[in-house]
Amino acid sequence: MALSRGSEIHLLLNDSDADSSERDHIANLELEDFEDDGPKPTWRTRWRLSYHSILQVLGVSLAGVACLVIVAGLFFPSYSNPPRRYKELRNLAREPSGRVNVRNEKIFIAASLYDAGGELVSGDWGKSLLGLIDILGPDNVFLSLYEDNADDGSKIALRAFEKRLSCQSSVVVEDLDVSGLRHVTTLDGQRRLSRIGFLAEVRNRALRPLDDEHSPASAIRFERLLYLNDVIFDPVDAANLLFSTNADEKTGRPRYLAACATDFINSFKFYDTFATRDFEGFDMGVPFYPWFTGAGDGASRKDVLAQTDAVRVKSCWGGMVAFEAQWFQTRTEDALRSGMTNQPVRFRADNETFWESSECCLVHADIAASADAELAAGESGIFMNPYIRVAYSKAVLDRLHFTRRFERLYTPVQAFINWIASRPSFNARQLEQPGDEVVDRVWSWDTATRTGKRVARPVEAPERVHGRYESLTRIARPGSFCGTRHMSFINADNSKGGKRWGTVQAPADKAS
């Protein structure tokens, strides 16, 4: 039998008859000098082994991820086990008499609509609203709907919907004259309707029955006001937002100035980031769970991770908001004696070029400022309730019951992306307090711009914009934390498929 070279060397090393000098020489040979002379692996063999190793690693990794997802969804589901009072209220809604408003609180429900073709009121939104009125008790509800510039289909649908209402109501359809509303000068020299100014106006028009002495609503002292966007919602969830958010465990009464739902544009993505600010006034992180950043003390993020139904924030909207109604009504004599102002809170816009805040953020700031004497130190009285979820389609709303279960797994990924994306963004006015004397950098157009003599120029030429930032000393108003440096406007003509509104970023402030 033939021996390999390696085997021959092994025999020589163990041969007692071999000369010692010969053995020493053999022992000092390099390994490559006595490797087997058998066939060596080809590059194809090595690649095949490496490929299979990668597949094995991937398989084990995917199995681990699958196990993690299953364990998280089954044993640690996110926002899937609300406090007992939420389930008790849902059980009340199932009873034939079906009334969840056990204290017969008076509820004012408001909505300003843009309902092309009437699909909103004749679809799932209208069905949910009718269901909500029923479980609250029609005698306890006043509904105010307002729509500007409705098309024929919307008008027909609204009138048909109005006939189905069992509560007192005000349904107004009109062509709003916008000439008296705030307009802004854009970078191309055009005057356009301010988007936030317009939205504030139409939202306020839905509140007009509260001030109209000819409306029965003006004579009612409402306990709660529910403002709805064009979101699809569960009527029982809306009732829980009203009556269960941050409820006192002894009395069962909710404690809030405002409580917001959470709205989702798809099964994972939170939508209304523009109006939401965390407990310290920071804007949001990337818009999936836990939504907020850890900036500052990270109180809002910590509340979300603790699965509370009352996440402390400075402002929110989330497509559906429950307010204490007293802030929107003329104050009673008792309230006036306690130091409250007589002016009801309304939606508003910032009257400043290239500084814009959501009207839905500013209204929270104004309420908090009005209620300052009632709030304990360090409280805002404004909460976001992640147990209450709404969406912009029925399909997404139905999926949220499942997809929320796995949210906790997103936490480290969201934190990493927040860091990569430098969230939250910087707001030079974030810490300003109402009544403080502050120095702000404010954009000012040149004289020709203010007198309307500018020549139109392309938006793409910001270096030719005639204006500058100036330092302005003034008294801070509520809501400085809401603002961002941009301008939004309504497009007068979007018949060619363009968006109904546009946004322009502010020129850079070289001095800041």
Short mmCIF file of C-alpha atoms in Angstrom, two decimals:
data_model
loop_
_atom_site.label_atom_id
_atom_site.label_comp_id
_atom_site.label_asym_id
_atom_site.label_seq_id
_atom_site.Cartn_x
_atom_site.Cartn_y
_atom_site.Cartn_z
CA MET A 1 0.00 0.00 0.00
CA ALA A 2 1.40 3.40 -0.99
CA LEU A 3 1.97 5.87 1.82
CA SER A 4 1.55 9.61 1.60
CA ARG A 5 4.52 11.82 2.25
CA GLY A 6 3.06 12.83 5.60
CA SER A 7 2.70 9.21 6.65
CA GLU A 8 6.30 8.49 5.66
CA ILE A 9 7.54 11.37 7.79
CA HIS A 10 5.46 10.17 10.76
CA LEU A 11 7.05 6.71 10.49
CA LEU A 12 10.54 8.18 10.30
CA LEU A 13 9.96 10.28 13.41
CA ASN A 14 8.92 7.16 15.31
CA ASP A 15 11.68 4.92 13.88
CA SER A 16 14.05 4.14 16.72
CA ASP A 17 16.72 3.06 14.21
CA ALA A 18 16.75 6.44 12.51
CA ASP A 19 19.75 8.66 13.06
CA SER A 20 19.06 11.44 15.62
CA SER A 21 20.25 14.14 13.26
CA GLU A 22 17.88 12.82 10.60
CA ARG A 23 14.94 12.96 13.03
CA ASP A 24 15.79 16.55 14.02
CA HIS A 25 15.87 17.57 10.38
CA ILE A 26 12.48 16.02 9.71
CA ALA A 27 10.90 17.65 12.81
CA ASN A 28 11.97 21.10 11.63
CA LEU A 29 10.33 20.78 8.24
CA GLU A 30 7.52 23.30 7.45
CA LEU A 31 3.98 21.95 7.53
CA GLU A 32 3.61 22.53 3.81
CA ASP A 33 6.58 20.16 3.28
CA PHE A 34 4.61 17.20 4.59
CA GLU A 35 0.98 17.94 3.70
CA ASP A 36 -0.96 15.14 2.08
CA ASP A 37 -0.77 14.98 -1.67
CA GLY A 38 -4.55 14.31 -1.95
CA PRO A 39 -6.95 16.45 -4.02
CA LYS A 40 -7.37 20.08 -2.81
CA PRO A 41 -10.82 21.87 -2.52
CA THR A 42 -11.70 24.03 -5.51
CA TRP A 43 -13.10 27.60 -5.27
CA ARG A 44 -16.55 26.20 -6.07
CA THR A 45 -16.36 23.90 -3.06
CA ARG A 46 -15.26 26.74 -0.77
CA TRP A 47 -18.04 29.02 -2.09
CA ARG A 48 -20.63 26.27 -1.60
CA LEU A 49 -19.56 25.79 2.00
CA SER A 50 -19.64 29.56 2.65
CA TYR A 51 -23.09 29.90 1.02
CA HIS A 52 -24.54 27.12 3.17
CA SER A 53 -23.04 28.71 6.30
CA ILE A 54 -24.68 32.03 5.46
CA LEU A 55 -28.02 30.30 4.90
CA GLN A 56 -27.71 28.58 8.25
CA VAL A 57 -26.99 31.87 10.02
CA LEU A 58 -29.91 33.56 8.26
CA GLY A 59 -32.22 30.70 9.11
CA VAL A 60 -31.30 30.80 12.78
CA SER A 61 -31.66 34.61 12.82
CA LEU A 62 -35.08 34.53 11.17
CA ALA A 63 -36.24 31.84 13.56
CA GLY A 64 -35.05 33.96 16.48
CA VAL A 65 -36.86 37.04 15.17
CA ALA A 66 -40.04 35.02 14.61
CA CYS A 67 -39.90 33.71 18.17
CA LEU A 68 -39.33 37.23 19.49
CA VAL A 69 -42.32 38.57 17.55
CA ILE A 70 -44.56 35.75 18.74
CA VAL A 71 -43.52 36.13 22.38
CA ALA A 72 -43.95 39.92 22.25
CA GLY A 73 -47.36 39.70 20.58
CA LEU A 74 -48.71 37.00 22.89
CA PHE A 75 -47.21 37.85 26.26
CA PHE A 76 -46.20 41.54 26.05
CA PRO A 77 -48.74 43.15 23.68
CA SER A 78 -48.60 46.94 23.41
CA TYR A 79 -51.67 48.97 24.37
CA SER A 80 -53.94 45.94 24.20
CA ASN A 81 -55.01 45.63 27.84
CA PRO A 82 -56.65 48.91 28.89
CA PRO A 83 -57.68 49.67 32.47
CA ARG A 84 -60.82 47.90 33.66
CA ARG A 85 -63.01 50.98 33.29
CA TYR A 86 -62.53 50.86 29.51
CA LYS A 87 -63.92 47.34 29.35
CA GLU A 88 -66.78 48.21 31.70
CA LEU A 89 -67.83 51.08 29.46
CA ARG A 90 -67.71 48.82 26.40
CA ASN A 91 -69.96 46.34 28.20
CA LEU A 92 -72.45 49.14 28.92
CA ALA A 93 -72.55 49.96 25.22
CA ARG A 94 -73.57 46.36 24.42
CA GLU A 95 -76.70 46.49 26.56
CA PRO A 96 -80.00 47.04 24.75
CA SER A 97 -80.49 50.36 26.51
CA GLY A 98 -76.87 51.03 25.50
CA ARG A 99 -75.96 54.21 27.32
CA VAL A 100 -72.39 54.88 28.37
CA ASN A 101 -72.97 58.44 29.58
CA VAL A 102 -73.86 57.41 33.12
CA ARG A 103 -73.79 60.98 34.48
CA ASN A 104 -75.76 62.40 31.55
CA GLU A 105 -73.00 64.90 30.80
CA LYS A 106 -73.75 67.41 28.06
CA ILE A 107 -71.48 66.90 25.06
CA PHE A 108 -70.88 69.36 22.21
CA ILE A 109 -69.56 67.56 19.11
CA ALA A 110 -68.00 69.68 16.36
CA ALA A 111 -66.52 68.96 12.94
CA SER A 112 -65.45 71.13 10.02
CA LEU A 113 -65.57 69.08 6.86
CA TYR A 114 -64.13 68.82 3.39
CA ASP A 115 -66.32 66.03 2.04
CA ALA A 116 -65.98 65.66 -1.72
CA GLY A 117 -69.02 63.86 -3.08
CA GLY A 118 -70.48 63.33 0.40
CA GLU A 119 -68.54 60.11 0.92
CA LEU A 120 -67.67 60.98 4.52
CA VAL A 121 -71.12 61.53 6.01
CA SER A 122 -72.70 58.77 3.92
CA GLY A 123 -69.95 56.26 4.78
CA ASP A 124 -68.20 54.82 7.83
CA TRP A 125 -67.59 58.24 9.41
CA GLY A 126 -71.27 59.14 9.40
CA LYS A 127 -72.23 55.69 10.65
CA SER A 128 -69.79 55.95 13.57
CA LEU A 129 -70.99 59.45 14.45
CA LEU A 130 -74.62 58.31 14.58
CA GLY A 131 -73.57 55.38 16.76
CA LEU A 132 -71.70 57.71 19.12
CA ILE A 133 -74.71 60.01 19.49
CA ASP A 134 -76.84 56.98 20.32
CA ILE A 135 -74.63 55.63 23.10
CA LEU A 136 -74.06 59.10 24.60
CA GLY A 137 -77.79 59.72 24.63
CA PRO A 138 -79.33 62.03 22.00
CA ASP A 139 -80.72 64.32 24.72
CA ASN A 140 -77.16 64.90 25.94
CA VAL A 141 -75.61 65.83 22.58
CA PHE A 142 -75.46 68.89 20.38
CA LEU A 143 -73.82 68.31 16.99
CA SER A 144 -72.35 71.12 14.88
CA LEU A 145 -71.15 70.37 11.34
CA TYR A 146 -69.67 73.01 9.06
CA GLU A 147 -68.58 72.68 5.45
CA ASP A 148 -67.19 75.34 3.16
CA ASN A 149 -67.49 75.23 -0.62
CA ALA A 150 -69.31 71.91 -0.70
CA ASP A 151 -70.03 70.27 -4.05
CA ASP A 152 -73.51 69.11 -5.02
CA GLY A 153 -72.90 65.54 -3.87
CA SER A 154 -71.75 66.72 -0.47
CA LYS A 155 -74.75 69.01 -0.04
CA ILE A 156 -77.17 66.20 -0.82
CA ALA A 157 -75.37 63.81 1.54
CA LEU A 158 -75.33 66.37 4.37
CA ARG A 159 -79.04 67.05 4.10
CA ALA A 160 -79.78 63.34 4.09
CA PHE A 161 -77.51 62.87 7.11
CA GLU A 162 -79.20 65.73 8.95
CA LYS A 163 -82.56 63.96 8.65
CA ARG A 164 -81.10 60.92 10.41
CA LEU A 165 -79.96 62.89 13.46
CA SER A 166 -81.74 62.27 16.74
CA CYS A 167 -80.01 65.09 18.67
CA GLN A 168 -80.07 68.87 18.50
CA SER A 169 -77.82 70.05 15.72
CA SER A 170 -76.50 72.79 13.47
CA VAL A 171 -75.50 71.79 9.93
CA VAL A 172 -74.10 74.72 7.95
CA VAL A 173 -73.00 74.65 4.31
CA GLU A 174 -71.74 77.88 2.78
CA ASP A 175 -69.27 79.41 0.37
CA LEU A 176 -66.93 81.18 2.74
CA ASP A 177 -65.71 84.61 1.67
CA VAL A 178 -61.96 84.31 2.24
CA SER A 179 -61.07 87.85 1.20
CA GLY A 180 -61.04 89.00 4.81
CA LEU A 181 -58.88 86.12 6.03
CA ARG A 182 -55.12 86.30 6.45
CA HIS A 183 -53.09 86.09 3.26
CA VAL A 184 -49.34 85.55 2.98
CA THR A 185 -46.72 86.73 0.50
CA THR A 186 -44.83 83.80 -0.97
CA LEU A 187 -41.29 83.79 -2.32
CA ASP A 188 -42.50 84.40 -5.88
CA GLY A 189 -44.22 87.60 -4.81
CA GLN A 190 -47.78 86.26 -4.92
CA ARG A 191 -50.42 86.79 -2.26
CA ARG A 192 -52.03 83.54 -1.20
CA LEU A 193 -54.54 82.44 1.41
CA SER A 194 -52.86 81.32 4.64
CA ARG A 195 -53.59 77.64 5.18
CA ILE A 196 -53.50 77.84 8.99
CA GLY A 197 -55.56 81.03 8.99
CA PHE A 198 -58.18 79.31 6.86
CA LEU A 199 -58.24 76.14 8.98
CA ALA A 200 -58.58 78.16 12.19
CA GLU A 201 -61.53 80.05 10.70
CA VAL A 202 -63.50 77.00 9.55
CA ARG A 203 -62.86 75.21 12.84
CA ASN A 204 -64.20 78.24 14.69
CA ARG A 205 -67.27 78.32 12.47
CA ALA A 206 -68.17 74.86 13.72
CA LEU A 207 -68.11 76.35 17.25
CA ARG A 208 -70.42 79.26 16.41
CA PRO A 209 -73.56 77.72 17.98
CA LEU A 210 -71.88 78.19 21.37
CA ASP A 211 -71.98 81.97 20.83
CA ASP A 212 -75.20 82.27 18.84
CA GLU A 213 -77.99 83.42 21.13
CA HIS A 214 -80.50 82.00 18.67
CA SER A 215 -79.00 78.51 19.00
CA PRO A 216 -80.09 76.24 21.87
CA ALA A 217 -76.40 75.39 22.34
CA SER A 218 -75.67 78.85 23.73
CA ALA A 219 -77.98 78.20 26.68
CA ILE A 220 -76.46 74.84 27.62
CA ARG A 221 -73.52 74.41 29.97
CA PHE A 222 -71.58 71.62 28.31
CA GLU A 223 -69.22 69.44 30.33
CA ARG A 224 -67.24 68.19 27.35
CA LEU A 225 -66.49 69.18 23.77
CA LEU A 226 -65.44 66.57 21.22
CA TYR A 227 -63.78 67.81 18.03
CA LEU A 228 -63.66 65.36 15.12
CA ASN A 229 -61.57 65.24 11.98
CA ASP A 230 -62.35 63.10 8.94
CA VAL A 231 -61.18 59.93 10.70
CA ILE A 232 -62.77 56.51 10.95
CA PHE A 233 -63.37 55.62 14.60
CA ASP A 234 -65.11 53.22 16.95
CA PRO A 235 -67.98 54.99 18.79
CA VAL A 236 -67.11 53.20 22.04
CA ASP A 237 -63.49 54.34 21.73
CA ALA A 238 -64.72 57.93 21.37
CA ALA A 239 -66.82 57.49 24.52
CA ASN A 240 -63.83 56.08 26.38
CA LEU A 241 -61.74 59.05 25.27
CA LEU A 242 -64.39 61.33 26.78
CA PHE A 243 -65.08 59.48 30.03
CA SER A 244 -62.16 57.14 30.81
CA THR A 245 -58.96 59.06 30.05
CA ASN A 246 -56.96 59.69 33.24
CA ALA A 247 -60.02 58.91 35.34
CA ASP A 248 -59.89 59.25 39.10
CA GLU A 249 -59.93 55.73 40.56
CA LYS A 250 -62.26 56.77 43.41
CA THR A 251 -64.79 58.97 41.63
CA GLY A 252 -64.44 57.57 38.12
CA ARG A 253 -64.37 61.09 36.69
CA PRO A 254 -61.85 61.91 33.97
CA ARG A 255 -59.26 64.58 34.73
CA TYR A 256 -57.99 66.53 31.74
CA LEU A 257 -58.10 69.85 29.98
CA ALA A 258 -57.79 67.95 26.72
CA ALA A 259 -57.38 64.31 25.73
CA CYS A 260 -56.38 63.22 22.22
CA ALA A 261 -56.73 60.01 20.29
CA THR A 262 -53.83 58.72 18.18
CA ASP A 263 -54.36 58.75 14.41
CA PHE A 264 -52.67 56.46 11.90
CA ILE A 265 -52.17 56.88 8.17
CA ASN A 266 -51.28 53.18 7.86
CA SER A 267 -50.93 50.20 10.18
CA PHE A 268 -47.73 51.54 11.76
CA LYS A 269 -47.32 55.26 11.08
CA PHE A 270 -48.64 57.96 13.40
CA TYR A 271 -50.02 60.85 11.36
CA ASP A 272 -50.56 64.16 13.16
CA THR A 273 -47.01 65.13 14.07
CA PHE A 274 -47.41 68.82 13.19
CA ALA A 275 -49.83 69.49 16.06
CA THR A 276 -48.14 67.26 18.64
CA ARG A 277 -45.48 68.38 21.11
CA ASP A 278 -44.15 66.34 24.00
CA PHE A 279 -44.35 67.30 27.65
CA GLU A 280 -41.35 69.63 27.32
CA GLY A 281 -42.38 71.13 23.99
CA PHE A 282 -40.12 69.06 21.73
CA ASP A 283 -41.54 67.95 18.41
CA MET A 284 -41.91 64.26 17.72
CA GLY A 285 -39.44 61.62 16.68
CA VAL A 286 -39.90 59.40 13.65
CA PRO A 287 -43.63 58.62 13.59
CA PHE A 288 -43.79 55.03 14.80
CA TYR A 289 -43.90 53.63 18.33
CA PRO A 290 -43.04 55.04 20.82
CA TRP A 291 -43.40 58.18 18.64
CA PHE A 292 -41.53 60.58 20.96
CA THR A 293 -37.82 61.12 21.50
CA GLY A 294 -35.88 60.87 24.75
CA ALA A 295 -34.88 64.55 24.60
CA GLY A 296 -34.83 66.35 27.93
CA ASP A 297 -36.38 64.14 30.59
CA GLY A 298 -38.20 62.15 27.90
CA ALA A 299 -41.39 62.16 30.00
CA SER A 300 -43.77 61.54 27.11
CA ARG A 301 -41.69 58.66 25.78
CA LYS A 302 -41.49 57.13 29.26
CA ASP A 303 -45.28 57.40 29.63
CA VAL A 304 -45.78 55.57 26.34
CA LEU A 305 -43.37 52.81 27.33
CA ALA A 306 -45.25 52.50 30.64
CA GLN A 307 -48.47 51.89 28.62
CA THR A 308 -50.39 54.65 30.41
CA ASP A 309 -53.67 55.94 29.01
CA ALA A 310 -52.63 59.52 29.84
CA VAL A 311 -49.37 60.34 28.07
CA ARG A 312 -48.36 63.82 29.22
CA VAL A 313 -47.92 66.26 26.35
CA LYS A 314 -48.11 69.99 25.71
CA SER A 315 -50.27 69.58 22.63
CA CYS A 316 -51.81 66.89 20.47
CA TRP A 317 -54.68 66.27 18.08
CA GLY A 318 -54.73 62.75 16.72
CA GLY A 319 -57.87 63.20 14.63
CA MET A 320 -60.22 63.32 17.64
CA VAL A 321 -59.91 65.44 20.79
CA ALA A 322 -61.99 65.66 23.96
CA PHE A 323 -61.86 69.01 25.77
CA GLU A 324 -63.27 70.41 28.96
CA ALA A 325 -66.02 72.48 27.38
CA GLN A 326 -65.81 75.37 29.83
CA TRP A 327 -62.80 76.84 28.01
CA PHE A 328 -64.87 77.31 24.85
CA GLN A 329 -67.89 78.91 26.51
CA THR A 330 -68.48 82.30 28.07
CA ARG A 331 -67.42 82.03 31.69
CA THR A 332 -69.92 81.75 34.49
CA GLU A 333 -69.95 84.26 37.34
CA ASP A 334 -68.29 81.69 39.63
CA ALA A 335 -65.51 81.19 37.12
CA LEU A 336 -64.99 84.92 36.75
CA ARG A 337 -64.72 85.32 40.51
CA SER A 338 -62.03 82.61 40.55
CA GLY A 339 -59.89 84.72 38.23
CA MET A 340 -60.70 83.18 34.84
CA THR A 341 -61.01 85.52 31.86
CA ASN A 342 -64.35 85.95 30.13
CA GLN A 343 -62.93 85.34 26.66
CA PRO A 344 -63.64 81.83 25.32
CA VAL A 345 -60.76 80.02 23.66
CA ARG A 346 -60.86 79.76 19.88
CA PHE A 347 -58.56 78.45 17.18
CA ARG A 348 -56.04 80.94 15.82
CA ALA A 349 -52.99 81.28 13.59
CA ASP A 350 -49.65 83.01 14.09
CA ASN A 351 -49.59 86.38 12.37
CA GLU A 352 -45.95 86.20 11.35
CA THR A 353 -44.14 85.53 8.08
CA PHE A 354 -42.15 82.30 7.94
CA TRP A 355 -43.21 81.24 11.42
CA GLU A 356 -46.10 78.85 11.52
CA SER A 357 -47.86 76.82 14.17
CA SER A 358 -50.72 74.39 13.85
CA GLU A 359 -54.01 75.89 14.98
CA CYS A 360 -54.53 72.57 16.77
CA CYS A 361 -51.36 73.12 18.80
CA LEU A 362 -52.06 76.75 19.63
CA VAL A 363 -55.51 75.97 21.01
CA HIS A 364 -53.93 73.67 23.62
CA ALA A 365 -51.41 76.36 24.54
CA ASP A 366 -54.21 78.88 25.01
CA ILE A 367 -56.26 76.50 27.15
CA ALA A 368 -53.26 75.68 29.34
CA ALA A 369 -52.54 79.39 29.76
CA SER A 370 -56.17 80.05 30.73
CA ALA A 371 -56.14 77.16 33.21
CA ASP A 372 -52.73 77.93 34.68
CA ALA A 373 -54.17 78.72 38.11
CA GLU A 374 -55.90 75.32 38.23
CA LEU A 375 -52.85 73.27 37.28
CA ALA A 376 -50.37 71.90 39.78
CA ALA A 377 -46.73 72.80 39.21
CA GLY A 378 -45.26 70.82 36.36
CA GLU A 379 -48.60 69.68 34.94
CA SER A 380 -50.07 70.44 31.53
CA GLY A 381 -53.49 68.81 31.90
CA ILE A 382 -53.19 67.68 28.26
CA PHE A 383 -52.87 64.00 27.42
CA MET A 384 -52.52 61.68 24.47
CA ASN A 385 -54.36 58.37 24.86
CA PRO A 386 -52.77 55.57 22.77
CA TYR A 387 -55.52 53.12 23.72
CA ILE A 388 -57.84 55.20 21.53
CA ARG A 389 -56.84 54.84 17.88
CA VAL A 390 -58.39 56.21 14.73
CA ALA A 391 -57.44 55.93 11.07
CA TYR A 392 -58.20 57.39 7.67
CA SER A 393 -59.70 54.18 6.29
CA LYS A 394 -61.74 51.33 7.75
CA ALA A 395 -59.16 48.77 6.61
CA VAL A 396 -56.35 50.47 8.54
CA LEU A 397 -58.51 50.87 11.66
CA ASP A 398 -59.32 47.15 11.63
CA ARG A 399 -55.63 46.21 11.29
CA LEU A 400 -54.54 48.42 14.20
CA HIS A 401 -56.00 45.95 16.70
CA PHE A 402 -53.42 43.41 15.51
CA THR A 403 -50.38 45.49 14.57
CA ARG A 404 -50.31 47.40 17.87
CA ARG A 405 -49.50 44.18 19.73
CA PHE A 406 -45.92 44.12 18.40
CA GLU A 407 -45.09 47.81 18.86
CA ARG A 408 -42.69 47.38 21.74
CA LEU A 409 -40.24 45.73 19.38
CA TYR A 410 -39.87 49.01 17.48
CA THR A 411 -38.46 50.89 20.49
CA PRO A 412 -34.68 50.45 19.93
CA VAL A 413 -35.05 50.88 16.17
CA GLN A 414 -37.02 54.10 16.60
CA ALA A 415 -34.44 55.45 19.06
CA PHE A 416 -31.63 54.70 16.60
CA ILE A 417 -33.42 56.37 13.69
CA ASN A 418 -34.20 59.39 15.89
CA TRP A 419 -30.45 59.72 16.47
CA ILE A 420 -29.63 59.30 12.78
CA ALA A 421 -32.30 61.84 11.78
CA SER A 422 -31.31 64.36 14.51
CA ARG A 423 -34.73 64.30 16.12
CA PRO A 424 -36.15 66.37 17.70
CA SER A 425 -35.57 69.46 15.59
CA PHE A 426 -34.38 72.75 17.07
CA ASN A 427 -36.86 75.48 18.02
CA ALA A 428 -35.25 78.68 19.28
CA ARG A 429 -38.52 79.74 20.94
CA GLN A 430 -39.37 76.46 22.64
CA LEU A 431 -38.69 77.63 26.20
CA GLU A 432 -40.50 80.98 25.93
CA GLN A 433 -43.24 81.37 28.54
CA PRO A 434 -46.39 83.46 28.07
CA GLY A 435 -45.85 86.96 29.43
CA ASP A 436 -42.05 86.81 29.24
CA GLU A 437 -40.16 89.56 27.45
CA VAL A 438 -38.28 87.84 24.65
CA VAL A 439 -36.09 88.72 21.68
CA ASP A 440 -37.12 86.83 18.54
CA ARG A 441 -35.67 86.71 15.07
CA VAL A 442 -38.52 87.75 12.77
CA TRP A 443 -38.66 87.86 8.97
CA SER A 444 -39.46 91.25 7.47
CA TRP A 445 -40.11 91.93 3.78
CA ASP A 446 -38.65 95.05 2.23
CA THR A 447 -40.75 98.15 1.56
CA ALA A 448 -41.56 97.18 -2.04
CA THR A 449 -42.88 93.83 -0.87
CA ARG A 450 -45.07 95.37 1.81
CA THR A 451 -46.60 97.79 -0.68
CA GLY A 452 -47.23 95.05 -3.24
CA LYS A 453 -44.73 96.37 -5.84
CA ARG A 454 -42.52 93.31 -6.03
CA VAL A 455 -42.02 91.66 -9.37
CA ALA A 456 -42.90 87.95 -9.41
CA ARG A 457 -39.83 85.70 -9.47
CA PRO A 458 -39.34 81.94 -9.32
CA VAL A 459 -39.51 80.15 -5.99
CA GLU A 460 -36.22 78.49 -6.93
CA ALA A 461 -34.34 81.79 -6.51
CA PRO A 462 -34.30 82.41 -2.74
CA GLU A 463 -31.10 84.46 -3.03
CA ARG A 464 -33.14 87.13 -4.80
CA VAL A 465 -35.80 87.37 -2.09
CA HIS A 466 -36.08 90.91 -0.77
CA GLY A 467 -36.34 90.65 2.97
CA ARG A 468 -34.29 89.95 6.05
CA TYR A 469 -34.43 88.72 9.62
CA GLU A 470 -34.60 91.32 12.36
CA SER A 471 -34.37 91.02 16.14
CA LEU A 472 -37.67 92.00 17.75
CA THR A 473 -38.25 92.51 21.47
CA ARG A 474 -41.81 91.62 22.49
CA ILE A 475 -43.99 89.81 25.02
CA ALA A 476 -44.31 86.09 24.34
CA ARG A 477 -47.75 84.66 23.65
CA PRO A 478 -48.79 81.10 24.49
CA GLY A 479 -47.62 78.46 22.05
CA SER A 480 -44.06 79.46 21.13
CA PHE A 481 -43.19 75.76 21.34
CA CYS A 482 -45.64 75.03 18.50
CA GLY A 483 -43.82 76.94 15.77
CA THR A 484 -41.59 76.01 12.86
CA ARG A 485 -39.87 78.16 10.23
CA HIS A 486 -41.99 77.67 7.14
CA MET A 487 -45.07 79.03 5.39
CA SER A 488 -48.10 77.09 4.13
CA PHE A 489 -50.85 78.36 1.87
CA ILE A 490 -53.98 77.30 0.01
CA ASN A 491 -53.62 76.82 -3.72
CA ALA A 492 -56.39 78.81 -5.39
CA ASP A 493 -56.41 76.53 -8.44
CA ASN A 494 -55.62 72.85 -8.03
CA SER A 495 -57.79 71.76 -10.94
CA LYS A 496 -54.77 70.29 -12.76
CA GLY A 497 -54.20 67.66 -10.11
CA GLY A 498 -52.01 69.68 -7.76
CA LYS A 499 -52.25 69.65 -3.97
CA ARG A 500 -54.85 71.80 -2.26
CA TRP A 501 -52.10 73.47 -0.29
CA GLY A 502 -48.39 74.15 -0.55
CA THR A 503 -45.44 74.74 1.77
CA VAL A 504 -42.36 76.95 1.45
CA GLN A 505 -39.36 76.68 3.75
CA ALA A 506 -38.05 79.91 5.27
CA PRO A 507 -34.82 81.50 4.00
CA ALA A 508 -31.84 80.74 6.20
CA ASP A 509 -31.10 83.15 9.03
CA LYS A 510 -27.36 83.68 8.68
CA ALA A 511 -27.16 85.44 12.04
CA SER A 512 -28.59 82.54 14.01
#
